[in-house]
Amino acid sequence: MKFTKTQLILAIEEDLLSFLFSAKKEGIIYGITKQASLILFKNAVPIERWEIPDSKIDWKKEIQVQLSPNEQYLSISNTYGQYGLVLDLATSLKVMELNRQDYQVEHSGFPLLFFEKEGKQYLIHATDWNKIDITELDSRRLLTERNNTQYEQPHYLDYFYGELHLCPKGKSLLSSGWLWGPASYLRFIELNPWLRENKNQSELGSPANLCIMSYYWDRALCWVDDSRIAYLYDPREEGFDKKESVEEGYKTNAGHIILYNIHQFTAEKKISFEGFSRNEYQGASPDCRLYFFKQRLLISSLAKGTYVLDIDSGKTLAHEAEMYLERRIPGSKKFCREKEGKKIEIIEIVSA
């Protein structure tokens, strides 16, 4: 696999807090500044600016930004905070206030995810520490209204939602959150029944759910297909000694990439892999990323660079020590990262 690297320098004075590339319009970038402005760029040149409506977002802290699949709606929220909002880019109006309440919000990213179904735009968003909802954006209708977040209520869920991931065909939703312990917990939700039949579908247990007794949630992972995910893991996260690691099928004192089948509820493959940095608890560091592209796994971190692995053999095909894939531009072969406030590095896969 080969890559090219280019750099854009945005023609503005202020620094960006976050940005997004359009997946539909070549050269278009949406940027959020520290002055609470939304800037539309064309080939790095600002062509339009809006002041973001009043909200409770803390502009001094890290924010996250997402676009709806049709790029009409844009969400902004504090990554580790309570509040956010949704803008309609066609009118520049605020159409939703986001609030996930204030319990333990500093420990996991704000769960937010746009998706499209039958031409309609939807947003999955946290409304409490243990509750996520679906809103249909065009009608502004909350489709999953229910009252079940309090202890001992029917369908009460003792779970902190984390980063959300939707499988390629949009059938299964994954939350990389946590339970008291604390412990990492991967939770799977079938989207169609939740959207059409049962407002409490997100609270129902799934045999695919997976508890990993470690402090590492918002875990580096990706969907491989509609049945499998890949995620970074180290047996030492759970305090396994050498004997326990061998008994569970792992190499000792080594990190791994786990290929997990959500329909068979089992780890199909455990690939020994050391090319990612760790935190003090042996979980992967927060900068680690994992992507899937044409039977290849791309594992990237600031300290280790980017590795390319063949998913079938587990063999390392390439290593770019100075290259970091911070985020993928949806629907493309490109990745991007912000550098020094006004510079954006773009990395493109030119051959698989």
Coordinates of C-alpha atoms in Angstrom, one line a residue:
M1 CA 0.0 0.0 0.0
K2 CA 1.4 3.4 -1.0
F3 CA 0.4 6.9 0.2
T4 CA 0.9 10.5 -0.8
K5 CA 1.1 13.4 1.6
T6 CA 0.1 17.0 1.0
Q7 CA -0.4 20.0 3.2
L8 CA -2.9 22.9 3.1
I9 CA -2.4 26.2 4.9
L10 CA -5.7 27.8 5.7
A11 CA -5.9 31.5 4.8
I12 CA -7.2 32.8 8.2
E13 CA -5.7 34.6 11.2
E14 CA -7.4 32.6 14.0
D15 CA -6.7 29.0 14.9
L16 CA -9.1 26.2 14.4
L17 CA -10.7 24.1 17.1
S18 CA -11.8 21.5 14.7
F19 CA -12.6 20.9 11.0
L20 CA -14.3 18.5 8.6
F21 CA -13.8 17.8 4.9
S22 CA -16.8 17.5 2.7
A23 CA -17.2 14.0 1.3
K24 CA -19.4 15.3 -1.5
K25 CA -17.8 18.6 -2.6
E26 CA -14.2 18.6 -3.7
G27 CA -12.0 21.1 -1.8
I28 CA -14.7 22.1 0.7
I29 CA -13.7 22.3 4.4
Y30 CA -15.9 23.2 7.4
G31 CA -13.8 24.8 10.1
I32 CA -14.7 25.8 13.7
T33 CA -12.6 28.5 15.3
K34 CA -11.9 29.4 18.9
Q35 CA -14.1 32.5 18.4
A36 CA -17.2 30.3 17.9
S37 CA -17.3 30.9 14.2
L38 CA -18.1 28.4 11.4
I39 CA -16.0 29.0 8.3
L40 CA -16.6 27.4 4.9
F41 CA -13.3 27.0 2.9
K42 CA -12.8 26.3 -0.7
N43 CA -9.3 25.0 -1.4
A44 CA -8.1 26.6 1.9
V45 CA -9.6 30.0 1.1
P46 CA -12.5 31.1 3.3
I47 CA -15.6 31.8 1.2
E48 CA -18.3 32.1 3.9
R49 CA -18.4 32.7 7.7
W50 CA -21.2 32.3 10.2
E51 CA -21.3 33.1 13.9
I52 CA -22.4 30.0 15.8
P53 CA -25.6 30.6 17.7
D54 CA -25.5 30.9 21.5
S55 CA -25.0 27.6 23.3
K56 CA -23.5 26.1 26.4
I57 CA -20.5 24.7 24.6
D58 CA -17.2 25.6 26.3
W59 CA -15.0 27.0 23.4
K60 CA -11.9 26.7 25.6
K61 CA -12.1 22.9 25.6
E62 CA -11.8 20.2 23.0
I63 CA -14.7 19.9 20.6
Q64 CA -15.9 17.3 18.1
V65 CA -17.7 18.0 14.8
Q66 CA -19.7 15.7 12.5
L67 CA -21.7 16.1 9.3
S68 CA -24.9 14.3 8.3
P69 CA -24.6 12.0 5.2
N70 CA -26.3 14.6 3.0
E71 CA -24.2 17.4 4.6
Q72 CA -27.2 19.5 5.5
Y73 CA -26.7 19.2 9.2
L74 CA -23.6 19.7 11.3
S75 CA -23.2 18.8 15.0
I76 CA -20.7 20.5 17.4
S77 CA -20.2 19.4 20.9
N78 CA -17.5 19.3 23.6
T79 CA -15.8 16.0 23.3
Y80 CA -15.6 15.5 27.0
G81 CA -18.5 17.7 28.1
Q82 CA -22.2 18.0 28.6
Y83 CA -23.4 20.2 25.7
G84 CA -23.6 20.5 22.0
L85 CA -25.8 21.7 19.2
V86 CA -26.9 20.9 15.6
L87 CA -26.9 23.4 12.8
D88 CA -28.9 23.3 9.6
L89 CA -26.3 24.5 7.0
A90 CA -29.0 25.3 4.5
T91 CA -30.4 28.1 6.8
S92 CA -27.5 28.6 9.3
L93 CA -30.1 28.0 12.1
K94 CA -29.7 26.0 15.3
V95 CA -32.2 23.2 15.1
M96 CA -31.2 21.1 18.2
E97 CA -29.6 21.7 21.6
L98 CA -27.7 18.6 22.8
N99 CA -27.4 17.8 26.5
R100 CA -26.2 14.4 27.9
Q101 CA -26.4 15.6 31.5
D102 CA -23.4 16.1 33.7
Y103 CA -22.7 12.7 35.3
Q104 CA -19.1 11.4 34.6
V105 CA -18.9 13.2 31.2
E106 CA -15.2 13.8 31.5
H107 CA -14.5 10.0 31.1
S108 CA -15.8 9.3 27.6
G109 CA -16.5 11.1 24.4
F110 CA -19.9 12.6 23.7
P111 CA -21.9 9.8 21.9
L112 CA -23.1 11.3 18.5
L113 CA -23.6 9.7 15.2
F114 CA -25.5 10.8 12.0
F115 CA -27.0 8.2 9.7
E116 CA -29.3 8.1 6.6
K117 CA -32.1 5.7 6.0
E118 CA -34.5 5.8 3.0
G119 CA -33.4 9.3 2.2
K120 CA -34.0 10.7 5.7
Q121 CA -31.4 12.1 8.0
Y122 CA -31.1 10.9 11.6
L123 CA -29.0 11.6 14.6
I124 CA -28.2 9.2 17.4
H125 CA -27.3 11.3 20.5
A126 CA -26.8 10.8 24.2
T127 CA -29.5 12.4 26.4
D128 CA -28.1 11.0 29.7
W129 CA -25.1 9.0 30.9
N130 CA -27.0 5.7 30.3
K131 CA -29.3 6.7 27.4
I132 CA -29.1 7.4 23.7
D133 CA -31.9 8.5 21.5
I134 CA -32.7 8.9 17.8
T135 CA -34.0 12.2 16.3
E136 CA -35.3 12.5 12.7
L137 CA -33.7 15.8 11.7
D138 CA -36.0 17.1 9.0
S139 CA -39.1 16.8 11.2
R140 CA -37.2 17.4 14.4
R141 CA -39.0 14.4 15.8
L142 CA -37.6 12.4 18.8
L143 CA -38.4 8.8 17.8
T144 CA -37.3 7.0 20.9
E145 CA -38.9 9.0 23.7
R146 CA -39.0 7.0 26.9
N147 CA -38.4 7.4 30.6
N148 CA -36.1 4.8 31.9
T149 CA -32.9 6.3 33.1
Q150 CA -33.6 6.1 36.8
Y151 CA -32.6 3.2 39.0
E152 CA -35.2 0.4 39.4
Q153 CA -37.3 1.7 36.5
P154 CA -38.1 -0.9 33.8
H155 CA -35.3 -1.2 31.3
Y156 CA -32.9 0.8 33.5
L157 CA -29.4 0.4 32.0
D158 CA -26.3 0.6 34.2
Y159 CA -23.9 1.6 31.4
F160 CA -22.0 4.7 30.3
Y161 CA -22.2 5.1 26.5
G162 CA -19.0 5.9 24.6
E163 CA -17.9 6.4 21.0
L164 CA -20.5 5.1 18.5
H165 CA -19.7 3.1 15.4
L166 CA -22.2 2.0 12.7
C167 CA -21.6 -1.1 10.6
P168 CA -21.2 -0.7 6.8
K169 CA -24.8 -1.5 5.9
G170 CA -26.2 0.4 8.9
K171 CA -27.8 -2.6 10.7
S172 CA -25.8 -2.8 13.9
L173 CA -24.6 0.0 16.2
L174 CA -21.6 -0.4 18.5
S175 CA -20.9 1.7 21.6
S176 CA -17.4 1.5 23.1
G177 CA -18.4 2.6 26.6
W178 CA -17.9 1.4 30.2
L179 CA -19.4 -0.1 33.3
W180 CA -18.7 0.6 36.9
G181 CA -15.6 -1.3 38.0
P182 CA -14.6 0.5 35.9
A183 CA -14.4 -1.8 32.9
S184 CA -14.5 -1.4 29.1
Y185 CA -17.7 -2.7 27.6
L186 CA -18.6 -3.1 23.9
R187 CA -22.4 -2.9 23.5
F188 CA -24.2 -3.8 20.3
I189 CA -27.7 -2.5 19.2
E190 CA -29.8 -3.6 16.3
L191 CA -30.8 -0.4 14.6
N192 CA -33.9 -1.4 12.6
P193 CA -35.9 -2.8 15.5
W194 CA -34.9 0.2 17.6
L195 CA -36.0 2.6 14.9
R196 CA -39.3 0.9 13.9
E197 CA -40.5 -1.5 16.7
N198 CA -39.1 -1.1 20.2
K199 CA -38.1 2.2 21.8
N200 CA -36.3 0.2 24.4
Q201 CA -34.2 -1.7 21.9
S202 CA -31.0 0.1 23.0
E203 CA -31.5 -1.2 26.6
L204 CA -31.9 -4.9 25.6
G205 CA -28.9 -7.1 26.1
S206 CA -27.2 -8.7 23.1
P207 CA -25.2 -11.9 23.3
A208 CA -22.5 -10.1 21.3
N209 CA -21.9 -7.6 24.1
L210 CA -18.3 -7.9 25.4
C211 CA -16.8 -6.9 28.7
I212 CA -13.1 -6.3 28.9
M213 CA -11.8 -5.8 32.4
S214 CA -9.7 -2.8 31.7
Y215 CA -9.7 1.0 31.9
Y216 CA -9.6 1.3 28.1
W217 CA -12.9 2.4 26.5
D218 CA -13.5 4.6 23.4
R219 CA -11.2 1.9 22.2
A220 CA -9.4 2.0 18.8
L221 CA -11.6 -0.2 16.6
C222 CA -13.4 -0.4 13.3
W223 CA -16.0 -2.5 11.5
V224 CA -14.5 -4.9 9.0
D225 CA -17.9 -6.0 7.6
D226 CA -21.4 -6.3 9.0
S227 CA -20.5 -9.3 11.1
R228 CA -17.0 -8.4 12.4
I229 CA -15.1 -5.7 14.2
A230 CA -11.3 -5.4 14.8
Y231 CA -10.0 -3.8 17.9
L232 CA -6.7 -3.2 19.7
Y233 CA -6.1 -5.2 22.8
D234 CA -3.4 -6.2 25.2
P235 CA -3.9 -9.1 27.8
R236 CA -2.0 -7.0 30.3
E237 CA -5.0 -4.6 30.3
E238 CA -6.8 -7.2 32.3
G239 CA -3.9 -8.1 34.4
F240 CA -3.3 -11.5 32.7
D241 CA 0.0 -13.1 33.7
K242 CA 2.0 -15.2 31.3
K243 CA 0.2 -18.4 32.1
E244 CA -3.3 -16.8 31.7
S245 CA -2.3 -15.2 28.4
V246 CA -1.2 -18.6 27.0
E247 CA -4.3 -20.3 28.2
E248 CA -6.5 -17.6 26.4
G249 CA -4.5 -18.0 23.2
Y250 CA -2.4 -14.9 23.3
K251 CA 1.3 -14.3 23.0
T252 CA 2.8 -13.2 26.3
N253 CA 3.9 -9.6 26.9
A254 CA 2.4 -8.6 23.6
G255 CA -0.3 -6.4 22.1
H256 CA -2.9 -7.9 19.7
I257 CA -5.5 -7.0 17.1
I258 CA -8.7 -9.0 17.8
L259 CA -11.1 -9.9 15.0
Y260 CA -14.4 -10.4 16.8
N261 CA -17.5 -11.9 15.2
I262 CA -20.7 -10.4 16.6
H263 CA -23.0 -13.2 15.3
Q264 CA -20.8 -16.1 16.5
F265 CA -19.9 -14.1 19.7
T266 CA -16.3 -15.2 19.5
A267 CA -12.8 -13.9 18.6
E268 CA -12.1 -15.4 15.2
K269 CA -8.5 -14.3 15.1
K270 CA -5.9 -12.9 17.6
I271 CA -3.1 -11.2 15.7
S272 CA 0.0 -10.5 17.7
F273 CA 0.9 -6.9 17.1
E274 CA 3.2 -4.5 18.9
G275 CA 2.9 -1.4 16.6
F276 CA 0.8 0.8 18.9
S277 CA 1.7 2.9 22.0
R278 CA 0.2 2.1 25.5
N279 CA -0.9 4.1 28.5
E280 CA 0.0 3.3 32.1
Y281 CA -2.7 0.6 32.2
Q282 CA -1.4 -1.2 29.1
G283 CA -4.4 0.0 27.0
A284 CA -3.7 1.7 23.7
S285 CA -3.0 5.5 24.1
P286 CA -5.9 7.8 23.1
D287 CA -4.2 8.8 19.8
C288 CA -4.3 5.2 18.4
R289 CA -6.5 4.7 15.4
L290 CA -7.7 1.5 13.5
Y291 CA -9.1 1.5 10.0
F292 CA -10.1 -1.2 7.4
F293 CA -9.5 -0.8 3.7
K294 CA -9.6 -3.5 1.0
Q295 CA -8.6 -6.5 3.2
R296 CA -6.0 -4.3 5.0
L297 CA -6.0 -3.1 8.5
L298 CA -4.3 0.3 9.1
I299 CA -3.1 0.9 12.6
S300 CA -1.8 4.4 13.4
S301 CA -0.5 6.3 16.4
L302 CA 1.7 9.4 16.9
A303 CA 4.6 7.5 18.4
K304 CA 4.6 4.4 16.2
G305 CA 3.4 5.8 12.8
T306 CA 1.2 3.7 10.5
Y307 CA 1.3 0.0 9.9
V308 CA -0.5 -1.8 7.1
L309 CA -1.5 -5.5 7.9
D310 CA -3.1 -8.1 5.7
I311 CA -6.2 -9.2 7.6
D312 CA -6.1 -12.8 6.4
S313 CA -2.5 -13.6 7.1
G314 CA -1.8 -11.0 9.9
K315 CA 1.4 -10.1 8.2
T316 CA 2.8 -6.5 8.2
L317 CA 2.9 -5.3 4.6
A318 CA 4.2 -1.8 5.2
H319 CA 5.2 0.7 7.9
E320 CA 5.4 4.5 7.6
A321 CA 7.1 5.7 10.8
E322 CA 6.5 9.4 10.2
M323 CA 2.8 9.1 9.1
Y324 CA -0.2 9.5 11.4
L325 CA -3.8 8.9 10.2
E326 CA -5.8 10.9 12.7
R327 CA -9.2 10.8 10.9
R328 CA -10.6 9.4 7.7
I329 CA -12.5 11.6 5.2
P330 CA -15.8 9.7 4.8
G331 CA -16.3 8.0 1.4
S332 CA -12.8 8.5 0.3
K333 CA -9.3 7.1 0.4
K334 CA -8.0 10.2 2.3
F335 CA -7.1 10.9 5.9
C336 CA -6.4 14.2 7.5
R337 CA -5.0 15.8 10.6
E338 CA -4.6 19.4 11.9
K339 CA -1.1 20.7 12.5
E340 CA -0.2 24.0 14.2
G341 CA -3.7 25.5 14.2
K342 CA -3.9 26.5 10.5
K343 CA -2.2 23.7 8.7
I344 CA -4.0 20.5 7.5
E345 CA -2.1 17.4 6.4
I346 CA -3.8 15.2 3.9
I347 CA -2.7 11.6 3.3
E348 CA -4.2 9.6 0.4
I349 CA -4.0 5.9 -0.4
V350 CA -2.8 5.8 -4.0
S351 CA -2.5 2.0 -4.3
A352 CA -3.7 -0.9 -2.2

